[in-house]
Amino acid sequence: VARKQAEAPVKERLSRERIVDSAIALADAEGLEAVTIRRLAQDQGVTPMALYWHFKDKDRLLEGISERLLSLVVRPAVADRSEQPWYEELRDLLAALLAVLRTHPATADLVQQRVLLSEPGLEIAEHALRLLREAGFGPEQAAQLSGHALHSIVTLVTNEPGLMVGEEEGLREERIRLKRVTFQALPPQRFPFMLASADAFTECGNEPAYFDLGLDLFIAGVRAVAPTAAG
Amino acid sequence: VARKQAEAPVKERLSRERIVDSAIALADAEGLEAVTIRRLAQDQGVTPMALYWHFKDKDRLLEGISERLLSLVVRPAVADRSEQPWYEELRDLLAALLAVLRTHPATADLVQQRVLLSEPGLEIAEHALRLLREAGFGPEQAAQLSGHALHSIVTLVTNEPGLMVGEEEGLREERIRLKRVTFQALPPQRFPFMLASADAFTECGNEPAYFDLGLDLFIAGVRAVAPTAAG
DNA sequence: ACCTGAACACCGTTCAAGT
DNA sequence: ACCTGAACACCGTTCAAGT
């Protein structure tokens, strides 16, 4: 049997799994725009066209990434309704998704656009729909709200202030400083509230509070527009 | 003075305004991915590098598009608080933004990422912040919620079911039909709720209701998490 | 001030061919 | 079954040069 090489470009066999693995790692390290067919091939020590044997085209590869990440989501168990209302289970479901996406922020947008194209994504959607129907929403509203739920989570991850995936070491502080300076240069009489919030736009002071407010906002909204008094 | 040509590639002078005009028109017609430096140059009957005189790089051009669209937003007048609560004015503000973005759905994501980089964008943000502060939120929460507000609007526009920018004439029906078939092929015992919502995922039955629910959801959420009893 | 020409370093993808 | 080589039609961008 072939011995595993010690150094960088490990040359086992290529496979869908290996490609998706390295694609996610690359996105985490350098951002989604670094994930190109040619770059992945290079990292695997292989010709770009080799990837086309395993994926029809780049879009299918991105689908593969999305599927993998969604499969990592640990959905909450179906709760006993006498112990936990629908909106708490919904919050747990969204929190589970949030936990995965926070680990791979660069891929969040990717996942969002492809949830309904993979089994694990469909299962999450089905779960959300079930809870929303329980809340009294019709099929159309439940569909729309499940989409908004997903999008709220993605927004939280991708728009966290001060976060920027695939950034050079040490550049972060400089970028934040520069952004802060830009904001503070705004005319105070015209933009007093922007100035007051300048810090909050440039850096996330309190991560747990940030994510909690995001989840609360969505859950509170759904409960408020829910038809049943149960909400 | 030079007479205006009747036929397609109108050859007046190039300018930032003309470039932005044609970029928006192109995005509307064929989607944002069609908006390339080279394509824009070709449509203007000019060399690609000609554009670099007017814009430092493509990112600045996209900023120009964003600024233009945000300048089209007609913000509501500052209301008398005894007649209109803060959340109604906020809803009007978001509805004004929504109206513009619905006209150019392909550019919605673009605008979202660049609001704080243009004067008109900053004015909209300032307006939203003022209302949120009135509601009792602190600078950090107001900043975060203004971001969510914007993102909710963009989501509504870009994720409207059945909508897809820059699509060939007549391909829409075929694509929707195919999507519907895919959904209906799901195993009914595992995805009963997905099946029940299949139509809602593929096509928007009721546009006004769709947009109203989206706005209601956000406004209700903000009111619910607002610190003051006034909400 | 405004635009061109030629070149560079990238993309995704096809197609025929190798083993 | 799995991968390579060569080619095509695209990108954004730089740099020197023209008028």
Short mmCIF file of C-alpha atoms (C1' of nucleotides) in Angstrom, two decimals:
data_model
loop_
_atom_site.label_atom_id
_atom_site.label_comp_id
_atom_site.label_asym_id
_atom_site.label_seq_id
_atom_site.Cartn_x
_atom_site.Cartn_y
_atom_site.Cartn_z
CA VAL A 1 0.00 0.00 0.00
CA ALA A 2 1.15 3.51 -0.70
CA ARG A 3 2.64 5.36 2.21
CA LYS A 4 1.16 8.71 3.01
CA GLN A 5 3.46 11.57 2.12
CA ALA A 6 4.50 13.79 4.98
CA GLU A 7 4.59 17.05 3.08
CA ALA A 8 1.90 19.40 1.81
CA PRO A 9 0.21 18.17 -1.38
CA VAL A 10 -0.99 14.82 -0.08
CA LYS A 11 -1.42 12.61 -3.09
CA GLU A 12 -4.02 10.05 -2.31
CA ARG A 13 -6.83 9.54 -4.72
CA LEU A 14 -9.05 12.38 -5.69
CA SER A 15 -12.69 12.10 -4.63
CA ARG A 16 -15.75 14.26 -4.16
CA GLU A 17 -15.12 14.20 -0.44
CA ARG A 18 -11.50 15.27 -0.73
CA ILE A 19 -12.38 18.07 -3.12
CA VAL A 20 -15.17 19.38 -0.90
CA ASP A 21 -12.88 19.14 2.12
CA SER A 22 -10.18 21.25 0.53
CA ALA A 23 -12.71 23.69 -0.91
CA ILE A 24 -14.15 24.39 2.54
CA ALA A 25 -10.69 24.69 4.05
CA LEU A 26 -9.69 27.09 1.30
CA ALA A 27 -12.82 29.19 1.73
CA ASP A 28 -12.19 29.37 5.46
CA ALA A 29 -8.61 30.46 4.95
CA GLU A 30 -8.83 32.83 1.99
CA GLY A 31 -12.49 33.48 1.29
CA LEU A 32 -14.90 32.12 -1.27
CA GLU A 33 -13.35 34.03 -4.17
CA ALA A 34 -10.17 31.98 -3.71
CA VAL A 35 -12.14 28.81 -4.38
CA THR A 36 -11.56 28.27 -8.09
CA ILE A 37 -11.35 25.04 -10.04
CA ARG A 38 -7.78 25.78 -10.97
CA ARG A 39 -6.69 26.62 -7.45
CA LEU A 40 -8.29 23.50 -5.99
CA ALA A 41 -6.62 21.37 -8.64
CA GLN A 42 -3.28 22.96 -7.89
CA ASP A 43 -3.65 22.32 -4.15
CA GLN A 44 -4.47 18.69 -4.89
CA GLY A 45 -1.53 18.38 -7.24
CA VAL A 46 -3.72 17.61 -10.20
CA THR A 47 -4.88 19.08 -13.50
CA PRO A 48 -7.94 21.39 -13.40
CA MET A 49 -9.86 19.05 -15.66
CA ALA A 50 -9.45 16.23 -13.18
CA LEU A 51 -12.11 17.90 -11.06
CA TYR A 52 -14.57 17.67 -13.93
CA TRP A 53 -14.62 13.93 -13.54
CA HIS A 54 -16.03 14.30 -10.03
CA PHE A 55 -18.27 17.33 -10.57
CA LYS A 56 -20.15 18.26 -13.71
CA ASP A 57 -19.23 21.92 -13.29
CA LYS A 58 -18.34 24.47 -10.64
CA ASP A 59 -21.95 24.94 -9.64
CA ARG A 60 -22.25 21.28 -8.68
CA LEU A 61 -19.07 21.60 -6.65
CA LEU A 62 -20.60 24.52 -4.76
CA GLU A 63 -23.70 22.40 -4.22
CA GLY A 64 -21.42 19.77 -2.74
CA ILE A 65 -20.00 22.29 -0.29
CA SER A 66 -23.49 23.41 0.68
CA GLU A 67 -24.65 19.83 1.20
CA ARG A 68 -21.66 19.01 3.37
CA LEU A 69 -22.16 22.00 5.66
CA LEU A 70 -25.88 21.44 6.00
CA SER A 71 -25.19 17.84 6.96
CA LEU A 72 -23.22 19.13 9.94
CA VAL A 73 -26.27 20.86 11.41
CA VAL A 74 -27.53 19.01 14.47
CA ARG A 75 -31.24 19.65 14.49
CA PRO A 76 -32.98 19.73 17.88
CA ALA A 77 -35.12 16.78 18.84
CA VAL A 78 -38.84 17.06 18.26
CA ALA A 79 -40.10 18.52 21.50
CA ASP A 80 -43.13 17.71 23.56
CA ARG A 81 -45.43 20.65 22.94
CA SER A 82 -46.58 20.74 26.54
CA GLU A 83 -43.00 21.43 27.55
CA GLN A 84 -41.69 23.61 24.72
CA PRO A 85 -43.67 25.89 22.41
CA TRP A 86 -43.05 25.86 18.64
CA TYR A 87 -41.09 29.11 18.66
CA GLU A 88 -38.53 27.80 21.10
CA GLU A 89 -37.91 24.73 18.97
CA LEU A 90 -37.65 27.02 15.96
CA ARG A 91 -35.10 29.12 17.77
CA ASP A 92 -33.09 26.00 18.62
CA LEU A 93 -33.21 24.90 15.00
CA LEU A 94 -31.94 28.26 13.80
CA ALA A 95 -29.28 28.32 16.50
CA ALA A 96 -28.03 24.93 15.29
CA LEU A 97 -27.70 26.26 11.77
CA LEU A 98 -26.06 29.42 13.06
CA ALA A 99 -23.47 27.39 14.94
CA VAL A 100 -22.34 25.65 11.75
CA LEU A 101 -22.30 28.76 9.59
CA ARG A 102 -20.32 30.70 12.16
CA THR A 103 -17.57 28.14 11.75
CA HIS A 104 -17.48 28.77 7.99
CA PRO A 105 -18.68 32.33 7.45
CA ALA A 106 -17.25 32.53 3.94
CA THR A 107 -19.64 29.86 2.73
CA ALA A 108 -22.80 31.22 4.34
CA ASP A 109 -24.13 32.91 1.20
CA LEU A 110 -23.38 29.80 -0.78
CA VAL A 111 -25.39 27.62 1.56
CA GLN A 112 -28.31 30.00 1.61
CA GLN A 113 -28.81 29.87 -2.15
CA ARG A 114 -28.71 26.07 -2.23
CA VAL A 115 -30.60 24.79 0.82
CA LEU A 116 -33.38 23.21 -1.16
CA LEU A 117 -30.95 21.40 -3.44
CA SER A 118 -29.64 18.89 -0.90
CA GLU A 119 -31.16 16.29 1.37
CA PRO A 120 -29.91 17.75 4.65
CA GLY A 121 -31.08 21.21 3.53
CA LEU A 122 -34.51 19.87 2.70
CA GLU A 123 -34.72 18.24 6.11
CA ILE A 124 -33.97 21.53 7.84
CA ALA A 125 -36.54 23.30 5.68
CA GLU A 126 -39.10 20.59 6.38
CA HIS A 127 -38.47 20.95 10.09
CA ALA A 128 -38.94 24.70 9.95
CA LEU A 129 -42.09 24.38 7.87
CA ARG A 130 -43.58 21.91 10.32
CA LEU A 131 -43.06 24.31 13.21
CA LEU A 132 -44.45 27.25 11.28
CA ARG A 133 -47.54 25.29 10.25
CA GLU A 134 -47.99 24.36 13.89
CA ALA A 135 -47.98 28.07 14.63
CA GLY A 136 -50.97 28.42 12.36
CA PHE A 137 -49.35 29.77 9.20
CA GLY A 138 -50.57 28.61 5.81
CA PRO A 139 -48.33 26.85 3.27
CA GLU A 140 -47.44 30.09 1.45
CA GLN A 141 -46.61 32.08 4.54
CA ALA A 142 -44.70 29.18 6.06
CA ALA A 143 -42.63 28.92 2.89
CA GLN A 144 -41.85 32.61 2.89
CA LEU A 145 -41.06 32.74 6.59
CA SER A 146 -38.75 29.75 6.41
CA GLY A 147 -36.83 31.62 3.74
CA HIS A 148 -36.61 34.70 5.93
CA ALA A 149 -35.45 32.59 8.84
CA LEU A 150 -32.58 31.19 6.86
CA HIS A 151 -31.69 34.57 5.51
CA SER A 152 -31.65 36.12 8.98
CA ILE A 153 -29.11 33.55 10.09
CA VAL A 154 -26.92 34.09 7.06
CA THR A 155 -27.11 37.84 7.55
CA LEU A 156 -25.97 37.52 11.14
CA VAL A 157 -22.93 35.55 10.08
CA THR A 158 -21.89 37.46 6.98
CA ASN A 159 -22.59 40.94 8.31
CA GLU A 160 -21.02 40.63 11.73
CA PRO A 161 -19.26 43.98 12.12
CA GLY A 162 -15.49 43.83 11.93
CA LEU A 163 -15.53 40.36 10.46
CA MET A 164 -14.02 39.73 7.06
CA VAL A 165 -13.11 36.28 5.83
CA GLY A 166 -9.82 35.47 4.22
CA GLU A 167 -7.97 38.48 5.49
CA GLU A 168 -4.23 38.70 5.94
CA GLU A 169 -2.94 38.42 9.46
CA GLY A 170 -2.81 41.84 11.12
CA LEU A 171 -4.64 43.64 8.34
CA ARG A 172 -7.86 43.46 10.31
CA GLU A 173 -6.89 46.09 12.88
CA GLU A 174 -5.72 48.46 10.17
CA ARG A 175 -8.93 48.03 8.17
CA ILE A 176 -11.10 48.61 11.22
CA ARG A 177 -9.09 51.66 12.20
CA LEU A 178 -9.47 53.09 8.72
CA LYS A 179 -13.20 52.42 8.64
CA ARG A 180 -13.58 54.09 12.01
CA VAL A 181 -11.70 57.15 10.80
CA THR A 182 -13.94 57.36 7.73
CA PHE A 183 -17.05 57.32 9.88
CA GLN A 184 -15.72 59.86 12.32
CA ALA A 185 -14.97 62.23 9.46
CA LEU A 186 -18.71 62.53 8.75
CA PRO A 187 -20.21 65.98 9.31
CA PRO A 188 -21.59 65.78 12.88
CA GLN A 189 -24.57 68.03 12.27
CA ARG A 190 -25.84 65.92 9.38
CA PHE A 191 -25.00 62.47 10.69
CA PRO A 192 -25.21 62.58 14.48
CA PHE A 193 -26.70 59.11 14.81
CA MET A 194 -24.22 57.53 12.40
CA LEU A 195 -21.46 58.99 14.51
CA ALA A 196 -23.00 57.66 17.70
CA SER A 197 -23.16 54.19 16.17
CA ALA A 198 -19.79 54.35 14.40
CA ASP A 199 -18.13 51.87 16.73
CA ALA A 200 -20.99 49.41 16.41
CA PHE A 201 -20.66 49.52 12.61
CA THR A 202 -16.94 48.86 12.65
CA GLU A 203 -16.51 46.24 15.34
CA CYS A 204 -18.71 43.80 17.21
CA GLY A 205 -18.40 44.65 20.87
CA ASN A 206 -20.39 41.77 22.24
CA GLU A 207 -20.75 38.67 20.11
CA PRO A 208 -23.28 36.73 22.24
CA ALA A 209 -25.50 39.82 22.50
CA TYR A 210 -25.18 40.37 18.76
CA PHE A 211 -26.34 36.88 17.84
CA ASP A 212 -29.00 36.78 20.53
CA LEU A 213 -30.57 40.00 19.33
CA GLY A 214 -30.59 38.67 15.79
CA LEU A 215 -32.38 35.50 16.79
CA ASP A 216 -34.73 37.35 19.12
CA LEU A 217 -35.64 39.79 16.40
CA PHE A 218 -36.70 37.07 14.02
CA ILE A 219 -38.52 34.91 16.56
CA ALA A 220 -40.35 37.90 18.00
CA GLY A 221 -41.38 38.92 14.50
CA VAL A 222 -42.74 35.50 13.64
CA ARG A 223 -44.64 35.26 16.90
CA ALA A 224 -46.13 38.69 16.35
CA VAL A 225 -47.46 37.88 12.88
CA ALA A 226 -48.54 34.35 13.82
CA PRO A 227 -52.28 33.72 13.41
CA THR A 228 -52.82 31.62 16.54
CA ALA A 229 -53.00 32.97 20.04
CA ALA A 230 -50.53 30.24 20.98
CA GLY A 231 -47.70 32.51 19.79
CA VAL B 1 -23.22 70.50 -32.71
CA ALA B 2 -23.05 66.79 -33.30
CA ARG B 3 -26.25 65.13 -34.32
CA LYS B 4 -27.38 62.23 -32.22
CA GLN B 5 -27.15 58.92 -34.05
CA ALA B 6 -30.40 57.07 -34.49
CA GLU B 7 -29.02 53.58 -34.14
CA ALA B 8 -27.84 51.54 -31.18
CA PRO B 9 -24.34 52.44 -29.93
CA VAL B 10 -24.94 56.12 -29.27
CA LYS B 11 -21.59 57.80 -29.44
CA GLU B 12 -21.68 60.87 -27.30
CA ARG B 13 -18.97 61.40 -24.80
CA LEU B 14 -18.27 58.86 -22.14
CA SER B 15 -18.95 59.92 -18.56
CA ARG B 16 -19.53 58.42 -15.16
CA GLU B 17 -23.23 59.01 -15.59
CA ARG B 18 -23.43 57.31 -18.99
CA ILE B 19 -21.45 54.33 -17.73
CA VAL B 20 -23.63 53.92 -14.65
CA ASP B 21 -26.74 54.29 -16.80
CA SER B 22 -25.74 51.53 -19.15
CA ALA B 23 -24.52 49.33 -16.31
CA ILE B 24 -27.90 49.50 -14.61
CA ALA B 25 -29.72 48.89 -17.88
CA LEU B 26 -27.49 45.91 -18.58
CA ALA B 27 -28.01 44.47 -15.09
CA ASP B 28 -31.77 44.85 -15.49
CA ALA B 29 -31.71 43.11 -18.84
CA GLU B 30 -29.18 40.33 -18.36
CA GLY B 31 -28.31 40.19 -14.67
CA LEU B 32 -25.37 41.45 -12.68
CA GLU B 33 -22.96 38.82 -14.01
CA ALA B 34 -23.33 40.37 -17.45
CA VAL B 35 -21.99 43.68 -16.13
CA THR B 36 -18.31 43.45 -16.98
CA ILE B 37 -15.89 46.19 -17.86
CA ARG B 38 -15.37 44.72 -21.29
CA ARG B 39 -19.06 44.34 -22.03
CA LEU B 40 -19.85 47.87 -20.92
CA ALA B 41 -17.04 49.20 -23.09
CA GLN B 42 -18.30 47.25 -26.05
CA ASP B 43 -21.84 48.58 -25.61
CA GLN B 44 -20.45 52.11 -25.49
CA GLY B 45 -18.32 51.52 -28.56
CA VAL B 46 -15.12 52.12 -26.69
CA THR B 47 -12.02 50.31 -25.45
CA PRO B 48 -12.25 48.58 -22.03
CA MET B 49 -9.48 50.78 -20.68
CA ALA B 50 -11.51 53.89 -21.46
CA LEU B 51 -13.64 53.08 -18.43
CA TYR B 52 -10.59 53.21 -16.19
CA TRP B 53 -10.36 56.90 -16.77
CA HIS B 54 -13.75 57.41 -15.15
CA PHE B 55 -13.54 54.73 -12.46
CA LYS B 56 -10.45 53.58 -10.60
CA ASP B 57 -11.54 49.96 -10.82
CA LYS B 58 -14.62 47.80 -11.12
CA ASP B 59 -15.41 48.12 -7.44
CA ARG B 60 -15.73 51.89 -7.75
CA LEU B 61 -18.02 51.41 -10.70
CA LEU B 62 -20.25 49.15 -8.60
CA GLU B 63 -20.17 51.82 -5.91
CA GLY B 64 -21.37 54.25 -8.53
CA ILE B 65 -24.31 52.00 -9.36
CA SER B 66 -25.18 51.69 -5.69
CA GLU B 67 -25.02 55.44 -5.15
CA ARG B 68 -27.24 56.12 -8.13
CA LEU B 69 -29.95 53.69 -7.00
CA LEU B 70 -29.88 54.92 -3.42
CA SER B 71 -30.27 58.47 -4.69
CA LEU B 72 -33.58 57.42 -6.25
CA VAL B 73 -35.06 56.52 -2.88
CA VAL B 74 -37.67 59.07 -1.82
CA ARG B 75 -37.49 59.08 1.95
CA PRO B 76 -40.70 59.88 3.83
CA ALA B 77 -40.98 63.28 5.47
CA VAL B 78 -40.16 63.51 9.15
CA ALA B 79 -43.50 62.88 10.79
CA ASP B 80 -45.16 64.54 13.73
CA ARG B 81 -44.87 61.96 16.48
CA SER B 82 -48.32 62.69 17.79
CA GLU B 83 -49.72 61.60 14.45
CA GLN B 84 -47.40 58.79 13.40
CA PRO B 85 -45.34 56.48 15.63
CA TRP B 86 -41.70 55.73 14.84
CA TYR B 87 -42.40 52.27 13.49
CA GLU B 88 -44.78 53.55 10.87
CA GLU B 89 -42.24 56.04 9.61
CA LEU B 90 -39.67 53.23 9.61
CA ARG B 91 -42.01 51.10 7.56
CA ASP B 92 -42.48 53.94 5.08
CA LEU B 93 -38.72 54.38 4.84
CA LEU B 94 -38.19 50.70 4.11
CA ALA B 95 -41.08 50.68 1.65
CA ALA B 96 -39.43 53.54 -0.23
CA LEU B 97 -36.21 51.57 -0.50
CA LEU B 98 -38.13 48.48 -1.48
CA ALA B 99 -39.86 50.34 -4.30
CA VAL B 100 -36.52 51.28 -5.86
CA LEU B 101 -34.91 47.87 -5.47
CA ARG B 102 -37.92 46.10 -6.94
CA THR B 103 -37.30 48.05 -10.12
CA HIS B 104 -33.72 46.77 -10.28
CA PRO B 105 -33.68 43.42 -8.49
CA ALA B 106 -30.37 42.35 -10.03
CA THR B 107 -28.56 45.15 -8.23
CA ALA B 108 -30.11 44.63 -4.78
CA ASP B 109 -27.22 42.66 -3.33
CA LEU B 110 -24.81 45.20 -4.72
CA VAL B 111 -26.58 48.06 -3.02
CA GLN B 112 -26.79 46.23 0.29
CA GLN B 113 -23.04 45.80 0.56
CA ARG B 114 -22.34 49.44 -0.21
CA VAL B 115 -24.97 51.55 1.57
CA LEU B 116 -22.55 53.20 3.92
CA LEU B 117 -20.19 54.14 1.09
CA SER B 118 -22.37 56.80 -0.51
CA GLU B 119 -24.07 59.99 0.61
CA PRO B 120 -27.63 58.91 -0.18
CA GLY B 121 -27.00 55.59 1.52
CA LEU B 122 -25.69 57.30 4.61
CA GLU B 123 -28.76 59.51 4.70
CA ILE B 124 -31.06 56.52 4.63
CA ALA B 125 -29.04 54.84 7.37
CA GLU B 126 -29.08 58.02 9.44
CA HIS B 127 -32.84 58.25 9.06
CA ALA B 128 -33.29 54.64 10.18
CA LEU B 129 -30.94 55.12 13.12
CA ARG B 130 -32.82 58.19 14.27
CA LEU B 131 -36.10 56.27 14.32
CA LEU B 132 -34.58 53.31 16.12
CA ARG B 133 -33.01 55.55 18.75
CA GLU B 134 -36.39 57.17 19.21
CA ALA B 135 -37.74 53.70 19.91
CA GLY B 136 -35.32 53.45 22.78
CA PHE B 137 -32.56 51.33 21.28
CA GLY B 138 -28.94 52.06 22.10
CA PRO B 139 -26.34 52.94 19.45
CA GLU B 140 -25.15 49.33 19.08
CA GLN B 141 -28.59 47.80 18.76
CA ALA B 142 -29.74 50.56 16.45
CA ALA B 143 -26.75 49.91 14.21
CA GLN B 144 -27.42 46.20 14.10
CA LEU B 145 -31.14 46.59 13.52
CA SER B 146 -30.65 49.08 10.71
CA GLY B 147 -28.49 46.47 9.03
CA HIS B 148 -31.17 43.84 9.47
CA ALA B 149 -33.78 46.21 8.10
CA LEU B 150 -31.83 46.74 4.93
CA HIS B 151 -31.13 43.07 4.59
CA SER B 152 -34.80 42.18 5.00
CA ILE B 153 -35.67 44.45 2.10
CA VAL B 154 -32.95 43.03 -0.11
CA THR B 155 -34.04 39.50 0.77
CA LEU B 156 -37.60 40.26 -0.22
CA VAL B 157 -36.48 41.48 -3.62
CA THR B 158 -33.83 38.91 -4.46
CA ASN B 159 -35.67 35.89 -3.10
CA GLU B 160 -39.09 36.55 -4.51
CA PRO B 161 -40.18 33.06 -5.61
CA GLY B 162 -40.27 32.54 -9.36
CA LEU B 163 -38.22 35.64 -10.00
CA MET B 164 -34.90 35.42 -11.75
CA VAL B 165 -33.18 38.38 -13.32
CA GLY B 166 -31.72 38.34 -16.78
CA GLU B 167 -33.62 35.34 -17.99
CA GLU B 168 -34.38 34.60 -21.60
CA GLU B 169 -37.89 35.29 -22.76
CA GLY B 170 -40.10 32.23 -22.22
CA LEU B 171 -37.52 30.29 -20.23
CA ARG B 172 -39.20 31.36 -17.01
CA GLU B 173 -42.22 29.10 -17.38
CA GLU B 174 -40.05 26.13 -18.24
CA ARG B 175 -37.76 26.70 -15.26
CA ILE B 176 -40.69 27.06 -12.85
CA ARG B 177 -42.32 23.95 -14.24
CA LEU B 178 -39.10 21.99 -13.79
CA LYS B 179 -38.64 23.24 -10.25
CA ARG B 180 -42.19 22.28 -9.40
CA VAL B 181 -41.67 18.79 -10.78
CA THR B 182 -38.51 18.42 -8.69
CA PHE B 183 -40.37 19.35 -5.54
CA GLN B 184 -43.29 17.11 -6.27
CA ALA B 185 -40.96 14.18 -6.73
CA LEU B 186 -39.98 14.40 -3.05
CA PRO B 187 -40.99 11.38 -0.92
CA PRO B 188 -44.35 12.43 0.58
CA GLN B 189 -43.91 10.63 3.88
CA ARG B 190 -40.61 12.39 4.62
CA PHE B 191 -41.39 15.86 3.23
CA PRO B 192 -45.13 16.42 3.63
CA PHE B 193 -44.75 20.11 4.50
CA MET B 194 -42.32 20.81 1.68
CA LEU B 195 -44.86 19.30 -0.70
CA ALA B 196 -47.64 21.40 0.74
CA SER B 197 -45.54 24.54 0.20
CA ALA B 198 -44.10 23.49 -3.16
CA ASP B 199 -46.11 26.04 -5.12
CA ALA B 200 -45.15 28.82 -2.75
CA PHE B 201 -41.47 28.03 -3.25
CA THR B 202 -41.68 28.05 -7.01
CA GLU B 203 -43.91 31.00 -7.76
CA CYS B 204 -45.18 34.06 -5.96
CA GLY B 205 -48.95 33.81 -5.92
CA ASN B 206 -49.66 37.19 -4.41
CA GLU B 207 -47.02 39.89 -4.72
CA PRO B 208 -48.60 42.55 -2.48
CA ALA B 209 -49.20 39.99 0.27
CA TYR B 210 -45.63 38.73 -0.12
CA PHE B 211 -44.07 42.15 0.35
CA ASP B 212 -46.48 43.16 3.08
CA LEU B 213 -45.72 40.09 5.13
CA GLY B 214 -41.99 40.74 4.74
CA LEU B 215 -42.31 44.30 5.99
CA ASP B 216 -44.74 43.31 8.73
CA LEU B 217 -42.40 40.60 9.94
CA PHE B 218 -39.53 43.00 10.38
CA ILE B 219 -41.52 45.85 11.90
CA ALA B 220 -43.28 43.50 14.31
CA GLY B 221 -39.94 42.06 15.33
CA VAL B 222 -38.41 45.45 16.02
CA ARG B 223 -41.42 46.58 17.99
CA ALA B 224 -41.34 43.41 20.04
CA VAL B 225 -37.70 43.80 21.03
CA ALA B 226 -37.96 47.58 21.52
CA PRO B 227 -37.15 48.73 25.07
CA THR B 228 -39.82 51.43 25.37
CA ALA B 229 -43.47 50.76 25.99
CA ALA B 230 -44.14 53.14 23.11
CA GLY B 231 -43.53 50.27 20.67
"C1'" DA C 1 -8.18 65.53 -20.31
"C1'" DC C 2 -9.51 61.51 -22.42
"C1'" DC C 3 -8.78 57.36 -24.93
"C1'" DT C 4 -6.11 53.35 -27.45
"C1'" DG C 5 -2.94 49.02 -28.06
"C1'" DA C 6 -0.61 45.47 -26.40
"C1'" DA C 7 0.23 42.55 -22.82
"C1'" DC C 8 -0.32 39.89 -18.27
"C1'" DA C 9 -2.27 36.85 -15.11
"C1'" DC C 10 -6.11 34.97 -14.21
"C1'" DC C 11 -11.02 32.44 -14.95
"C1'" DG C 12 -14.50 28.12 -16.39
"C1'" DT C 13 -15.05 24.77 -19.80
"C1'" DT C 14 -14.77 21.53 -24.07
"C1'" DC C 15 -12.85 17.98 -26.55
"C1'" DA C 16 -9.86 14.49 -27.82
"C1'" DA C 17 -6.60 11.61 -26.07
"C1'" DG C 18 -4.03 8.79 -22.83
"C1'" DT C 19 -3.68 4.74 -19.16
"C1'" DA D 1 -12.79 4.60 -14.39
"C1'" DC D 2 -9.92 8.33 -13.88
"C1'" DC D 3 -6.83 11.78 -15.44
"C1'" DT D 4 -3.90 14.78 -18.90
"C1'" DG D 5 -2.82 18.37 -22.81
"C1'" DA D 6 -4.05 21.73 -25.64
"C1'" DA D 7 -7.15 25.05 -26.78
"C1'" DC D 8 -11.13 28.52 -26.48
"C1'" DA D 9 -13.57 32.36 -24.94
"C1'" DC D 10 -13.83 34.96 -21.44
"C1'" DC D 11 -12.31 38.09 -17.10
"C1'" DG D 12 -9.89 42.62 -14.53
"C1'" DT D 13 -5.96 45.36 -14.76
"C1'" DT D 14 -1.24 47.71 -15.84
"C1'" DC D 15 1.61 50.40 -18.47
"C1'" DA D 16 3.19 53.08 -22.09
"C1'" DA D 17 1.66 55.65 -25.70
"C1'" DG D 18 -1.27 58.49 -28.58
"C1'" DT D 19 -4.28 63.01 -29.49
#
